[in-house]
Short mmCIF file of C-alpha atoms in Angstrom, two decimals:
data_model
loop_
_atom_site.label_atom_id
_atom_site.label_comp_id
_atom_site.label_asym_id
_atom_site.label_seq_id
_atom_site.Cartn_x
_atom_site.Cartn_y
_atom_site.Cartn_z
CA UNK I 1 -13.01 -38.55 -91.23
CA UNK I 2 -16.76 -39.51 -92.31
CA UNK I 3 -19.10 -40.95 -90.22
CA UNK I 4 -22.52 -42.68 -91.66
CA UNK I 5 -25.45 -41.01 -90.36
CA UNK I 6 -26.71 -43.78 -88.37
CA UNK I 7 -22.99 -43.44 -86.45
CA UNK I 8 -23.98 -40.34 -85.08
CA UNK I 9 -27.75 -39.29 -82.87
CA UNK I 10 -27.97 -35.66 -82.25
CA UNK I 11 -31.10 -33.62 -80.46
CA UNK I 12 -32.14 -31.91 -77.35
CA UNK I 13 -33.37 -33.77 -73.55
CA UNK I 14 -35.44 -31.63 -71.67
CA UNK I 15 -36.52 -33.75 -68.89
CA UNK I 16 -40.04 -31.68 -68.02
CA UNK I 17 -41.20 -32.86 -71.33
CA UNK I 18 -39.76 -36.41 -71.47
CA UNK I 19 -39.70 -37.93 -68.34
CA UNK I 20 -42.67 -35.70 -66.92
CA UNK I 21 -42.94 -35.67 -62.75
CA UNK I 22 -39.52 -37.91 -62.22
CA UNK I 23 -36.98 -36.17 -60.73
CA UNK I 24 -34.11 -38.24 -60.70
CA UNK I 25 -32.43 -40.83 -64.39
CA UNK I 26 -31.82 -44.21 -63.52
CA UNK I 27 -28.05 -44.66 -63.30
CA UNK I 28 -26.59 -46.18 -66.99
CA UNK I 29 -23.35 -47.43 -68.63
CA UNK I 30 -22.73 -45.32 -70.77
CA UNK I 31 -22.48 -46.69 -74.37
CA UNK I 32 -20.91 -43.73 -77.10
CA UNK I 33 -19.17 -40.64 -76.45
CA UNK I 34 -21.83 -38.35 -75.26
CA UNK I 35 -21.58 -34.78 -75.97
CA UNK I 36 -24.04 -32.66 -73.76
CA UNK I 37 -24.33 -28.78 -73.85
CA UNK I 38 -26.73 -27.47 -71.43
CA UNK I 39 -29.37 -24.60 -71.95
CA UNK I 40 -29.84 -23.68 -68.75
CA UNK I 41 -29.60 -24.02 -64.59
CA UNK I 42 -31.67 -26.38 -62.86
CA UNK I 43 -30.49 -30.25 -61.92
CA UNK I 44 -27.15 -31.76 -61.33
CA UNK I 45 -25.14 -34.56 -63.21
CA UNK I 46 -23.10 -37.28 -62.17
CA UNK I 47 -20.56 -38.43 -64.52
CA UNK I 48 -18.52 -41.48 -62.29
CA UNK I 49 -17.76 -39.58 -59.03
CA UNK I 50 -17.67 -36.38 -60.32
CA UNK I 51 -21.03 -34.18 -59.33
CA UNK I 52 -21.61 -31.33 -61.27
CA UNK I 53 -24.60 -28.85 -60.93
CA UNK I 54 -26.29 -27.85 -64.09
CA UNK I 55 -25.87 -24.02 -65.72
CA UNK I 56 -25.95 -22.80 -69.26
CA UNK I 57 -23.01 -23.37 -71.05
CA UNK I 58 -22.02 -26.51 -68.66
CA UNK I 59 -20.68 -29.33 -71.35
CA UNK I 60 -20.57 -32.84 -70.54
CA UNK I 61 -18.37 -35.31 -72.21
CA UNK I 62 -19.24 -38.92 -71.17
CA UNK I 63 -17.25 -41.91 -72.12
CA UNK I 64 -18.08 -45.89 -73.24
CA UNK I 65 -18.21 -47.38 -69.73
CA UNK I 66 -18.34 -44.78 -67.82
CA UNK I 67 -21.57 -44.64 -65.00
CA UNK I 68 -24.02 -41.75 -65.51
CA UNK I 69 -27.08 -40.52 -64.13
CA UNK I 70 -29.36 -36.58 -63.90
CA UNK I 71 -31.03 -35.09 -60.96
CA UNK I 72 -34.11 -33.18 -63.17
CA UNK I 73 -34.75 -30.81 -64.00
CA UNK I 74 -32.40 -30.86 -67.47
CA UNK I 75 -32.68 -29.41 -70.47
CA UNK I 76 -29.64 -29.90 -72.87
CA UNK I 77 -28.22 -30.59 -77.08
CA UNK I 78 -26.70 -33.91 -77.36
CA UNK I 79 -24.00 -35.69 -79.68
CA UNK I 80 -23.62 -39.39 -79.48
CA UNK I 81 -21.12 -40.93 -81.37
CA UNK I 82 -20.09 -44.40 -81.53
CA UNK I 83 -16.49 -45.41 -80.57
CA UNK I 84 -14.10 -47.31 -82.69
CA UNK I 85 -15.28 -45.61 -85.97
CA UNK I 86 -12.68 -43.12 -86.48
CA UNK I 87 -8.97 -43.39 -84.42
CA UNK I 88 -8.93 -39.13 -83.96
CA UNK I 89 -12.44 -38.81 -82.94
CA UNK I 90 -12.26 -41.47 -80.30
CA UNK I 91 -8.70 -39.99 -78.85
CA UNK I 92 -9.81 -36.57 -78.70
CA UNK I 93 -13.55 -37.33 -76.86
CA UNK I 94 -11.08 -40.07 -74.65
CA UNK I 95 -8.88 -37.31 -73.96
CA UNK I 96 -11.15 -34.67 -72.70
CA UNK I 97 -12.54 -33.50 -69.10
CA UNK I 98 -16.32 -34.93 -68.44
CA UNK I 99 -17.20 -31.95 -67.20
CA UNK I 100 -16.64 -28.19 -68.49
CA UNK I 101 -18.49 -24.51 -68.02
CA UNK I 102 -18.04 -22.51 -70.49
CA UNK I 103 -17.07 -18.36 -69.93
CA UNK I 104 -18.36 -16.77 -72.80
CA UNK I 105 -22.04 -16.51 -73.74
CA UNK I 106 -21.58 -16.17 -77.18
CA UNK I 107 -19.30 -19.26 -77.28
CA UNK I 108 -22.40 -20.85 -75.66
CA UNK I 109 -24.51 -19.90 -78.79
CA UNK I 110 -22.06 -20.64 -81.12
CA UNK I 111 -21.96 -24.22 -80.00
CA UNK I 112 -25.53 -24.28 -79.63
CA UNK I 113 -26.35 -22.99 -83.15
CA UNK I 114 -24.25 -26.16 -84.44
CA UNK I 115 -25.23 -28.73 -82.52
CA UNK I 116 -29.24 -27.41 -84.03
CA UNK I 117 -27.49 -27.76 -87.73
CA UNK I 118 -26.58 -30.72 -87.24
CA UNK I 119 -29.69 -32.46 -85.52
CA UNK I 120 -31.18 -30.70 -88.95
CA UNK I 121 -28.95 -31.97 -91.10
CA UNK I 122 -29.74 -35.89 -89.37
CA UNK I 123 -33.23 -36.15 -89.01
CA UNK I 124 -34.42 -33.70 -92.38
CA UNK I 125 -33.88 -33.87 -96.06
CA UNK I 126 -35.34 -35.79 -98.84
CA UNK I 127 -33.65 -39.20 -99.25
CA UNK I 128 -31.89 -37.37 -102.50
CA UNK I 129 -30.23 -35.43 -100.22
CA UNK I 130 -29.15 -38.08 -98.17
CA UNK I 131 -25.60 -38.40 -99.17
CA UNK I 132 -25.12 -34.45 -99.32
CA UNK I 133 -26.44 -34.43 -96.13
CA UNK I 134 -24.19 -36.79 -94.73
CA UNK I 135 -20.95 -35.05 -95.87
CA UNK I 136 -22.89 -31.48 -94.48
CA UNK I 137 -23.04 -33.20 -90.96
CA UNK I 138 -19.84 -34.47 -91.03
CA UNK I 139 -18.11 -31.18 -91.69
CA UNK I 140 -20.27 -29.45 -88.84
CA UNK I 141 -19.37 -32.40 -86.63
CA UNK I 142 -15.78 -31.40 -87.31
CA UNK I 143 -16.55 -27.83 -86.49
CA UNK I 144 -17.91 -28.77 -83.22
CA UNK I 145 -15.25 -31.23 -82.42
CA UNK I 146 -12.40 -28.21 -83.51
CA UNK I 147 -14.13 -25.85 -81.47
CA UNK I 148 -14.27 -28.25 -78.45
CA UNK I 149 -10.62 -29.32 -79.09
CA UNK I 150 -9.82 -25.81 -78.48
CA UNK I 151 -11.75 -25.08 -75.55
CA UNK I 152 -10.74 -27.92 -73.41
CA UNK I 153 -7.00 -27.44 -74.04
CA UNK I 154 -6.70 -23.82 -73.23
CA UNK I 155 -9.52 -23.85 -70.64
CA UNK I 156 -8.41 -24.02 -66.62
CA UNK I 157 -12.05 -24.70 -65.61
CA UNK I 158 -11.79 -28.71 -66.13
CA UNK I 159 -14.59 -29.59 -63.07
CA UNK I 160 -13.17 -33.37 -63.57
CA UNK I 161 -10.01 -32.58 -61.35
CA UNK I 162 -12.11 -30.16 -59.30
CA UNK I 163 -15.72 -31.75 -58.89
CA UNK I 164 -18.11 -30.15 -56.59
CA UNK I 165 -16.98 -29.72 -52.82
CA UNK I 166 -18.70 -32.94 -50.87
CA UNK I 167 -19.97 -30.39 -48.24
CA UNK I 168 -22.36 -28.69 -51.03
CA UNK I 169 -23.32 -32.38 -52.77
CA UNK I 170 -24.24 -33.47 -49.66
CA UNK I 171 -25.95 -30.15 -48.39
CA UNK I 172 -27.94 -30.77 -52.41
CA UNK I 173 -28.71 -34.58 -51.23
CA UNK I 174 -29.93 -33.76 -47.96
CA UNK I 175 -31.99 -30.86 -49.40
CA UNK I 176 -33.50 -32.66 -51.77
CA UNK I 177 -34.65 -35.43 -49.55
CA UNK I 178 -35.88 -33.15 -46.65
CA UNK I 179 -36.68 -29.88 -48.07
CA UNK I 180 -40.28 -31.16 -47.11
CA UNK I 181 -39.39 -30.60 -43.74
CA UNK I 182 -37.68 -28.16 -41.34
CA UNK I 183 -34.90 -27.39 -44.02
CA UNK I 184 -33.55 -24.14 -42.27
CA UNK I 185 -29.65 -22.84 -43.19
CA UNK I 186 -29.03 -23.55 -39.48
CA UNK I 187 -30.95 -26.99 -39.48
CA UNK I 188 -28.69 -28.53 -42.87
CA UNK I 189 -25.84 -27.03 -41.45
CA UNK I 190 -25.84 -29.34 -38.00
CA UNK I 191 -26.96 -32.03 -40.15
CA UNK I 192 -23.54 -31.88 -42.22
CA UNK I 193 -21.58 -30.67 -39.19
CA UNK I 194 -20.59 -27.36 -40.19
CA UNK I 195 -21.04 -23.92 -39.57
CA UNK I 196 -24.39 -21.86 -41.19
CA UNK I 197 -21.90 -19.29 -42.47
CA UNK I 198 -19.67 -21.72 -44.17
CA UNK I 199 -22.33 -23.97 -45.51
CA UNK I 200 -23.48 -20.72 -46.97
CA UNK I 201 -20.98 -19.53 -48.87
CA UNK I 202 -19.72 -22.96 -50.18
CA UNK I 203 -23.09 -23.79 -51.87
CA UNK I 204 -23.59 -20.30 -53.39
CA UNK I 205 -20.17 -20.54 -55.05
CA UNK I 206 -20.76 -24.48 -56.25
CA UNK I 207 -24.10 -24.90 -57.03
CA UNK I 208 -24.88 -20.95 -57.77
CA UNK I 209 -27.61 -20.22 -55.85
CA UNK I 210 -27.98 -20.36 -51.79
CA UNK I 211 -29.40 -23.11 -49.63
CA UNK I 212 -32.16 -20.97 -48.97
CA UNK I 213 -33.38 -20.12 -52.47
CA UNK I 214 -32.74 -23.69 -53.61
CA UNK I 215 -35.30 -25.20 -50.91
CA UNK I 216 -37.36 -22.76 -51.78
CA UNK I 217 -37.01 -23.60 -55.69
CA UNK I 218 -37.61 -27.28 -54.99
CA UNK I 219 -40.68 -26.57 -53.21
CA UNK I 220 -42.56 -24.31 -55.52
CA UNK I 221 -41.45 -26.96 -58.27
CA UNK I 222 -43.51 -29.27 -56.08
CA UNK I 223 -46.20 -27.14 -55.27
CA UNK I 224 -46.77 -26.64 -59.29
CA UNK I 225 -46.89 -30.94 -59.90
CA UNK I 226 -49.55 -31.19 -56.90
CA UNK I 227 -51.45 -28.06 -58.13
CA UNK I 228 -51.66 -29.79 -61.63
CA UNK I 229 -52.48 -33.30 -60.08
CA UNK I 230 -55.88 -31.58 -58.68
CA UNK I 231 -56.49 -33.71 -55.87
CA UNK I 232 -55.33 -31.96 -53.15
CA UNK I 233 -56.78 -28.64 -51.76
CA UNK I 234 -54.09 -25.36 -51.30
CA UNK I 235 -53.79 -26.01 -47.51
CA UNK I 236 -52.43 -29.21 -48.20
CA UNK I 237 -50.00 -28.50 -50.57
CA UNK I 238 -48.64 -26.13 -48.29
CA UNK I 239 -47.99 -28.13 -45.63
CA UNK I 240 -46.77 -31.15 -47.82
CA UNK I 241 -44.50 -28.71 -49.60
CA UNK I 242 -42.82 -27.54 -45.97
CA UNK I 243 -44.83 -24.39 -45.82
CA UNK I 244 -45.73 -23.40 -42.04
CA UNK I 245 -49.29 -21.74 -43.47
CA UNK I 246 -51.14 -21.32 -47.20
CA UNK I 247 -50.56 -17.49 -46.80
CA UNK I 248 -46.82 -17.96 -46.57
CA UNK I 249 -47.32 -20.85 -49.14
CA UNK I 250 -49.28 -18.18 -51.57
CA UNK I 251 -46.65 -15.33 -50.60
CA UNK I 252 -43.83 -17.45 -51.69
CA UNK I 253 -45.45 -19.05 -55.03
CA UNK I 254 -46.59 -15.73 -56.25
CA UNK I 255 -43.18 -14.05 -55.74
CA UNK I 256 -41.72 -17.38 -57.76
CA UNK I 257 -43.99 -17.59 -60.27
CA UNK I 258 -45.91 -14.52 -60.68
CA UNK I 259 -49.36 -16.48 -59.85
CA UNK I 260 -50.77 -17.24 -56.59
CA UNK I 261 -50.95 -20.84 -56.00
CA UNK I 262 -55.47 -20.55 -56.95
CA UNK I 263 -54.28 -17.81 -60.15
CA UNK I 264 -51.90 -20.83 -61.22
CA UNK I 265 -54.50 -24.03 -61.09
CA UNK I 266 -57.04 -21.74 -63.14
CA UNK I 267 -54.93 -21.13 -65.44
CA UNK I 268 -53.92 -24.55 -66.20
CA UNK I 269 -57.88 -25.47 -66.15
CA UNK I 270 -57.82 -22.70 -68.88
CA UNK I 271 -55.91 -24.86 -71.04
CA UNK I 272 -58.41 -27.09 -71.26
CA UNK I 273 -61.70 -25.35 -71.91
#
């Protein structure tokens, strides 16, 4: 197997830096096999109609035609490779679950250390180099694609037979269009037509955190874009943020992020003295 450099794009997506305030990717075709390994809890991904909520060590394995999109935020390696350029590559990416979270931490940085090498190995080197470089990346691609091999034949925690349970996707939807608002455990819950309790404990165990500290997550996210923006006084934020007062809106911030919500907007001023 050898695939020409300009076969392969490696690197890593962190959607605060590259797509800014958006919170949501517009939905794609996907192209090449595309090889995602994930740094880190945040967003959600949707790979056809199979939901799957960010956390380190998730790995995402998109195939040509399939439909994709992100809810941000996202930070993640990537491996595209073009189909049709080597019979046993395109098998084994064809072959394997779009969605799988990895056990072991030090699998995680294992993987992650390669997929670095290799974006190092594409985008550096004197053109001298070029054709040493080329048979370097290939053998690291082969690394990766052994280690992955292994993984997703001896792993039982394939999320493309077992997807996220609808009741937490759609308690995630309806959080993230009304956390604004009056977004209560008890208040999603008769929304979706289920019990509190049961709402509960299916989002903890699918998306990892509760319904309660998610709101709260989105709304400190959006308290920090509005704070930046600088148009808007603290009172205001509050209240757009679905805070029932600026004390409980500065009580909540501070315990999130260590600032109150006046600490945080100096210090971003700061940054530009």
């Amino acid at each position: 197997m050898f695939l020409p450099r300009d076969e392969l794009q490696c690197g890593v997506f962190d959607s605060t830096v590259l797509r800014g305030s958006k919170t949501v990717s517009p939905g794609r075709r996907v192209a090449n096999f595309e090889l995602e390994l994930f740094h880190r809890e945040g967003g959600i991904s949707h790979v056809e109609e199979g939901i799957y909520p960010t956390k380190r060590g998730m790995l995402l394995c998109a195939k040509p035609g399939q439909i994709r999109y992100s809810e941000f935020p996202v930070r993640c390696s990537y491996i595209r490779i073009q189909p049709q350029k080597d019979q046993e590559i395109d098998a084994l990416l064809a072959a394997a679950p779009d969605c799988l979270y990895l056990e072991e931490e030090s699998e995680v940085e294992e993987l992650m250390a390669l997929f670095a090498k290799l974006c190092s190995l594409l985008i550096g080197g004197a053109p001298e180099r070029e054709v040493a470089n080329g048979v370097y990346s290939n053998a690291i691609l082969l690394e990766i694609l052994h280690r992955l091999a292994r993984l997703w034949q001896g792993s039982v925690n394939v999320t493309a037979k077992t997807p996220i349970h609808r009741i937490a996707a759609d308690a995630y939807e309806y959080i993230n269009e009304h956390y604004a608002e009056d977004c209560s455990l008890k208040t999603v819950a008769a929304a979706l037509h289920v019990s509190p309790n049961y709402l509960h404990t299916v989002f903890l165990r699918e998306v990892g955190v509760t319904p309660f500290a998610y709101v709260t997550d989105k709304r400190v996210r959006r308290a920090k874009r509005l704070i930046a923006a600088g148009e808007k006084s603290m009172l205001e934020i509050a209240l757009e943020t679905g805070f029932c007062s600026q004390s409980h809106f500065n009580k909540v911030f501070r315990e999130a992020t260590g600032y109150t919500p006046a600490a945080y907007r100096r210090r971003l001023l700061e940054q530009y003295e």
